[in-house]
Amino acid sequence: ETHIFLKQGLKEFGVKGEQAVYKELDVLHLQNVFTRQDPGCLTSNEKGKALESLMFLENKQTGAVKGRLVADGSKQRNYIEEGAAASPTVMTESVLITAAIVATEGR
């Protein structure tokens, strides 16, 4: 499962790629992920901080093509404290220990 940039993915996957993009954007629209902003009401500083999005396509093991829209957070590095924009992660060992405890306790 390799992520491919949109332009290359559309060439590679054709109609399946287009359908995957539409499906991903439709889900984001239905969940109100983005809100419309009037560029005329934004300061140049706010416009400079606006994040761009990147669309990737991936061929799943099942043969299905999945679209994935992500924020390009590289602009945040200039004004967000390190760690504030990072997603927390857990150590694999922690997950396995928790799973073992849950299994032992029969939860």
XYZ file of C-alpha atoms in Angstrom, residues 10-95:
86
model
C -5.184 9.497 -11.640
C -2.977 8.415 -14.544
C -2.331 5.056 -12.920
C -5.813 4.241 -11.594
C -8.049 6.077 -14.101
C -11.757 5.978 -13.281
C -11.167 4.077 -10.012
C -8.889 6.921 -8.925
C -11.463 9.570 -9.828
C -14.133 7.687 -7.883
C -11.833 7.417 -4.851
C -11.151 11.175 -4.917
C -14.854 11.971 -5.207
C -15.688 9.613 -2.333
C -13.015 11.132 -0.057
C -14.110 14.707 -0.815
C -17.773 13.796 -0.367
C -17.089 12.356 3.103
C -15.150 15.474 4.117
C -17.964 17.695 2.823
C -20.663 15.733 4.669
C -18.652 15.933 7.905
C -18.239 19.720 7.517
C -14.449 19.432 7.727
C -13.868 22.686 5.869
C -15.590 26.026 6.329
C -15.757 28.627 3.606
C -13.677 31.736 4.200
C -13.921 34.982 2.245
C -10.320 35.760 1.260
C -11.165 39.471 1.288
C -11.865 39.271 5.023
C -8.540 37.633 5.879
C -5.369 39.511 6.749
C -2.227 38.745 4.780
C -0.882 37.044 7.921
C -3.955 34.766 8.100
C -3.667 33.982 4.388
C -0.025 33.056 4.895
C -0.947 30.649 7.689
C -3.635 28.875 5.647
C -2.725 25.232 5.203
C -2.827 23.592 1.819
C -4.150 20.072 1.361
C -2.512 17.181 -0.395
C -4.478 14.369 -2.041
C -2.995 10.910 -2.242
C -4.315 7.715 -3.765
C -3.387 4.238 -2.656
C -4.077 0.817 -4.053
C -5.340 -1.349 -1.205
C -4.531 -5.065 -0.977
C -8.141 -5.767 -1.921
C -7.629 -3.971 -5.247
C -9.741 -1.013 -4.166
C -8.353 2.481 -4.622
C -8.570 4.804 -1.585
C -8.307 8.578 -1.654
C -6.730 10.380 1.287
C -6.736 14.151 1.788
C -4.226 15.433 4.329
C -3.155 18.866 5.507
C 0.306 20.001 4.488
C 1.462 21.048 7.937
C 4.906 22.236 6.850
C 3.774 25.879 7.186
C 2.930 25.283 10.841
C 6.567 24.724 11.707
C 7.142 28.468 11.497
C 4.647 29.468 14.195
C 3.374 26.427 16.103
C 5.371 25.112 19.060
C 7.052 21.780 18.468
C 4.761 19.034 19.668
C 1.603 21.157 19.535
C 0.814 20.080 15.969
C 2.071 16.506 16.334
C -0.248 13.568 16.729
C 0.404 11.597 19.882
C 1.646 8.069 19.303
C 1.969 5.045 21.535
C 4.714 2.489 21.790
C 3.871 -0.936 20.381
C 4.903 -2.508 23.679
C 2.321 -0.394 25.529
C -0.466 -1.566 23.248
